[in-house]
XYZ file of C-alpha atoms in Angstrom:
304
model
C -27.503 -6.642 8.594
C -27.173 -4.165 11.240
C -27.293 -5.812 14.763
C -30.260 -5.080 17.761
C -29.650 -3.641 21.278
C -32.351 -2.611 23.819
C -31.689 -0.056 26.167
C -33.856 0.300 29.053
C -33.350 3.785 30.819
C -35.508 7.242 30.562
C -36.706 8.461 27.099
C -39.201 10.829 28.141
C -37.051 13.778 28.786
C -35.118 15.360 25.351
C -32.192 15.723 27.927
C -31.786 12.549 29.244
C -27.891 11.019 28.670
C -29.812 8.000 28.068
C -31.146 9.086 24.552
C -27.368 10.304 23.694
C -26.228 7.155 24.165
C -29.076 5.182 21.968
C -28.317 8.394 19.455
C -24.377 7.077 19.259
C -25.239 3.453 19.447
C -27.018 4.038 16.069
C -24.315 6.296 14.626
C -22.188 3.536 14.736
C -23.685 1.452 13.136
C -26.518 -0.399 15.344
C -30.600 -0.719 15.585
C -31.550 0.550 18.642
C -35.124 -0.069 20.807
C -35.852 1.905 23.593
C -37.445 0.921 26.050
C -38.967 4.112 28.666
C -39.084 2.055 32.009
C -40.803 5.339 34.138
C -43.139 5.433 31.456
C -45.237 2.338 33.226
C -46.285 1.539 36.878
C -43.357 -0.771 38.392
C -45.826 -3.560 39.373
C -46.028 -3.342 35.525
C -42.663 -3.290 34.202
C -41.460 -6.919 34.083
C -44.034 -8.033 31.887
C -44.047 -5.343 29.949
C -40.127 -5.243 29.284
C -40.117 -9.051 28.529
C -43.017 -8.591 25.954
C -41.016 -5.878 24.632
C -37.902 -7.680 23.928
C -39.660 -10.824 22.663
C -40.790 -8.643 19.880
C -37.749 -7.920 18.603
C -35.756 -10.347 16.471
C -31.875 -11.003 17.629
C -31.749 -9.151 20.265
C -27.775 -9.628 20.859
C -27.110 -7.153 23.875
C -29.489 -5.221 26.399
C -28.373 -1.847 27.969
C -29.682 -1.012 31.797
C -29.098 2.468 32.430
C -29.236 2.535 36.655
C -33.129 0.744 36.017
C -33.651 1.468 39.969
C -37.158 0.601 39.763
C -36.756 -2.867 37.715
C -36.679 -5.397 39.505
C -33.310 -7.429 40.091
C -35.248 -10.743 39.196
C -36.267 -9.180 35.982
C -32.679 -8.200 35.104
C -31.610 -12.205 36.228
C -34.415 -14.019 33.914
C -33.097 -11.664 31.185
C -29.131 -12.737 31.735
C -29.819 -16.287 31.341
C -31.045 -15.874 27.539
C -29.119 -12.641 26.381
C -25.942 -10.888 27.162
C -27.281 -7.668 29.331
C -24.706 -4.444 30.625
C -25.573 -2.860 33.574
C -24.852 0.935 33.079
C -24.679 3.188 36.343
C -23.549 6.751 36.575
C -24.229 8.162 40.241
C -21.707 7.977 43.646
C -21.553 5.566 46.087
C -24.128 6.940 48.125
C -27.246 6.231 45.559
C -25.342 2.959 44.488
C -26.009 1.421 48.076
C -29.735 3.246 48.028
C -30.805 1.376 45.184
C -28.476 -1.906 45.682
C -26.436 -0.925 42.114
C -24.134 -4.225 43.169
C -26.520 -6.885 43.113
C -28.162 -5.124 39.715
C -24.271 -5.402 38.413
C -23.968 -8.948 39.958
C -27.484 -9.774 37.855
C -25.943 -8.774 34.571
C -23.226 -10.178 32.408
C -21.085 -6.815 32.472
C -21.174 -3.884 34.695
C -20.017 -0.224 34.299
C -19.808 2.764 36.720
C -18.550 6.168 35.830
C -16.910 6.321 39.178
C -13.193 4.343 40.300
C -14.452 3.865 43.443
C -18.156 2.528 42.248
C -16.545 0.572 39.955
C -13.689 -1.482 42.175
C -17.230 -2.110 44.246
C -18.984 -3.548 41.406
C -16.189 -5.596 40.786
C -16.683 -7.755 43.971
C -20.313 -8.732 42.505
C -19.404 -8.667 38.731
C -15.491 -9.513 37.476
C -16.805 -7.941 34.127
C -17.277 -4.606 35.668
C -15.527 -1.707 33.537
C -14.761 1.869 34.443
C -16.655 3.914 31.770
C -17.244 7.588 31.472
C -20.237 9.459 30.043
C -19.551 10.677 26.561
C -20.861 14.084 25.368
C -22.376 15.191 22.076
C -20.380 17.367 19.985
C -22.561 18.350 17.611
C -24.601 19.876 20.363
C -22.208 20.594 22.596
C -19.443 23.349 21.161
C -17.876 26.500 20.841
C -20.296 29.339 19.442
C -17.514 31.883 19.655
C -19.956 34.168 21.289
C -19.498 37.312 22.619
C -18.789 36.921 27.001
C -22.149 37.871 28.474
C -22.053 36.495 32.103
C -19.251 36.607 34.496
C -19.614 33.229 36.616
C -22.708 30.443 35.511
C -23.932 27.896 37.052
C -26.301 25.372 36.270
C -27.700 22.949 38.620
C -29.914 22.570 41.551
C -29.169 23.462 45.578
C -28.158 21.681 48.151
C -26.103 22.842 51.446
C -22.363 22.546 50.223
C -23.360 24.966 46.826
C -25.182 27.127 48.940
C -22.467 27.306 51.504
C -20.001 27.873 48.284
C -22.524 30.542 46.195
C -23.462 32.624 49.362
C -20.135 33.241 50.017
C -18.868 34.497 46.685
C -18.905 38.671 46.276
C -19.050 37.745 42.423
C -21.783 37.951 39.788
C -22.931 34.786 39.390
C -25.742 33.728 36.879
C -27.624 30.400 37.796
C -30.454 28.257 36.456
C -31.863 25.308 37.849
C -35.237 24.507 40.123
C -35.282 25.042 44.098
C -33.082 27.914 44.489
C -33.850 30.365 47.233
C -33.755 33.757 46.837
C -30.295 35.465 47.159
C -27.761 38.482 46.078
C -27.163 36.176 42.872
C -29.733 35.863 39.566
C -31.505 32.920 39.694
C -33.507 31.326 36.487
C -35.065 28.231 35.656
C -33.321 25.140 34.417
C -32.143 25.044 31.120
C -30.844 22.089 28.875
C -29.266 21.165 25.794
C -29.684 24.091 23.082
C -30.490 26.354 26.230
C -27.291 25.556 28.171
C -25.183 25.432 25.090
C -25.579 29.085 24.595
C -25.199 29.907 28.849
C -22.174 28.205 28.449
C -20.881 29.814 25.527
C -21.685 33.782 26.712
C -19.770 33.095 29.571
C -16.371 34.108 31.010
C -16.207 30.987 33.695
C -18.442 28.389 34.743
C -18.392 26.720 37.908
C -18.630 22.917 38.215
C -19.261 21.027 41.886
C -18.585 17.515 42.277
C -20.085 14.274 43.759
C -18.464 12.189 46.502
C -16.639 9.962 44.624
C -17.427 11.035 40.978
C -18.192 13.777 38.466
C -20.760 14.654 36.372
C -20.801 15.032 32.103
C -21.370 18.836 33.161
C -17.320 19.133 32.995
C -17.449 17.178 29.274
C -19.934 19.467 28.173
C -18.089 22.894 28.912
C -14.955 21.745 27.262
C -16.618 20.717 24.229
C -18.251 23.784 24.225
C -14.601 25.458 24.613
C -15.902 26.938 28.016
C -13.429 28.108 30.560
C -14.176 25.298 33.912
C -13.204 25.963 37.451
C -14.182 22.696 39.522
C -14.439 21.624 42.720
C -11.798 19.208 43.471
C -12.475 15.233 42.752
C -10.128 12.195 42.828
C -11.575 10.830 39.598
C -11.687 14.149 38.232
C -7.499 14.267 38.565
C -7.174 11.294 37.285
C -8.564 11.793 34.209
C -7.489 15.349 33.572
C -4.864 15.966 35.727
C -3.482 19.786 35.677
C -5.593 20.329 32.893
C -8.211 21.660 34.596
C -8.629 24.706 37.419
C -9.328 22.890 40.609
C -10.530 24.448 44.077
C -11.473 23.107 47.560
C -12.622 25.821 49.258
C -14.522 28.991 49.318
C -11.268 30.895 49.631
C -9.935 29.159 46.986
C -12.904 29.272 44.221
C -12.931 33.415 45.211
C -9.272 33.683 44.685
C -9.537 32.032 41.119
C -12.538 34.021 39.997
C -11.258 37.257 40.781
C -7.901 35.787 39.433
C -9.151 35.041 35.680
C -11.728 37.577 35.718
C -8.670 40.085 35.705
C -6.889 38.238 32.982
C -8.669 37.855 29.994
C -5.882 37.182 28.514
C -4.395 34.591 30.017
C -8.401 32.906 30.309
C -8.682 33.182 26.377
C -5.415 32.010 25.628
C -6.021 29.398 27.759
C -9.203 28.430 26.027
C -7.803 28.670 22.461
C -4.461 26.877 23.175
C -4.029 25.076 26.277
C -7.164 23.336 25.754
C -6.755 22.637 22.651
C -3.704 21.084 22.913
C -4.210 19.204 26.040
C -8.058 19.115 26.842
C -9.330 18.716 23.638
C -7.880 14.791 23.181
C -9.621 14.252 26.258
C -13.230 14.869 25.941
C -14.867 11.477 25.058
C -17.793 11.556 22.459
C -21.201 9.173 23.315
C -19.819 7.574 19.976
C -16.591 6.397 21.926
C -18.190 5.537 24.707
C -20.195 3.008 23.355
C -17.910 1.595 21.090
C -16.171 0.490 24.167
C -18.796 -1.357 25.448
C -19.110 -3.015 22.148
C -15.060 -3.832 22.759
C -15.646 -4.961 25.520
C -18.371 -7.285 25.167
C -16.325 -8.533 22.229
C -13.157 -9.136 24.457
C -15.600 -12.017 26.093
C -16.366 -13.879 23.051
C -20.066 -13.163 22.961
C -22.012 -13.177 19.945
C -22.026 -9.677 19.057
């Protein structure tokens, strides 16, 4: 008999990591219920979630995925009868907005996707775990498609990637909401299917980083055998080390576009070799990733 998790995070959008992960959860081998918590009024939710759960027979682990508007009581009521995992994925910075460490505290295990989050969570919660976001390969990969763009980008504004994309003399194609107008095409957002095939037509796509993490952006590209030039992040090195084309700077980010624009060669041979060799290994699947929370919950003896 196939055991029950709940994961409470965002269904409503076909791009959300959330419904990766309750996608993998039942590829290896588990029932999943989903539970949309933005889909209700907040004043609403408790109820509602508790209802929810109490319909469902052996419920032996629930999934929170960052749940900022449910409330921490909710998540403590729910602790004392079933094993629960907090799941967060931003910086710092939106981890104190929302109070992430007294959601981890509330919970029998924690995750973060970032070192620093998670050595935080681990004052609140010893059963705190660094865990990374996993990507979906069979969505995510290489079209072997013929190079269409010169730079991409996919995301939305804010100062530092303005300050970065003003200053760049190259062509650089980006989609995503908010962008004002300037020397550079600018589309809408695009996701999944969309950005599989943006990524795949082009020669190098850019990647910026958070504070103290990094987004599945960089997990996506590689699966997609994309050629990455990133911003510079702690967590980012530690994961991938010289695998990866780093830069932290406008001078620098110029210097290695108009570097590997110029060498096709050595950019494709990167691609088909190096990466394969070296990056490949690396890229964690939504499959893996929650197959160590299932390890981990079964390092602690509960009943799963």
């Amino acid at each position: 008999m196939k055991k029950n998790i709940v994961i409470v995070g965002v269904f409503s959008n076909e791009w959300s990591t959330n419904v990766f992960m309750a996608n993998a959860f039942e590829n290896i081998g588990f029932n999943v219920f989903r539970f949309d918590f933005r889909a209700f009024p907040k004043h609403e939710i408790p109820k509602m979630l508790i209802d929810f759960i109490n319909s469902i027979n052996d419920v032996f682990l629930i999934v929170f995925c960052k749940v900022d508007s449910v409330p921490i009581k909710t998540l403590k009521d729910l602790t004392g009868i079933i094993p629960t995992w907090y799941w967060f994925m931003d910086p710092m910075t939106v981890a104190n907005t929302i109070n992430a460490a007294e959601r981890a505290r509330a919970c029998t295990y924690a995750s973060s996707t970032s070192y620093k989050v998670t050595e935080y969570f681990k004052n609140f919660n010893k059963n705190s775990y660094r865990i990374i976001e996993g990507v979906d390969t069979t969505l995510y990969r290489n079209l072997g498609l013929k190079k269409e763009y010169d730079v991409l980008f996919v995301g939305t504004p804010d100062q530092k990637r303005l300050n970065y994309l003003l200053n760049v003399p190259y062509n650089v194609k980006i989609f995503g909401n908010y962008w004002p107008q300037c020397k550079h095409e600018t589309n809408p957002p695009i996701y999944n299917e969309d950005l599989v095939l943006a990524i795949n037509k082009s020669k190098i796509i850019l990647n910026f980083t958070r504070p103290d993490s990094y987004s599945d952006r960089v997990t996506q590209i590689l699966a997609c055998g994309g050629f990455v030039l990133t911003e510079y992040a702690d967590d980012l090195f530690m994961d991938f080390g010289d695998s990866l084309t780093y830069f932290t700077n406008v001078n620098e980010l110029n210097q290695a576009i108009g570097y590997f624009l110029k060498a096709p060669t050595i950019r494709s041979n990167y691609i088909r070799k190096y990466y394969r060799k070296n990056l490949k290994p690396l890229i964690q699947t939504w499959e893996k990733t929650c197959d160590e929370i299932i390890q981990r919950v079964k390092e602690n003896d509960e009943p799963i």
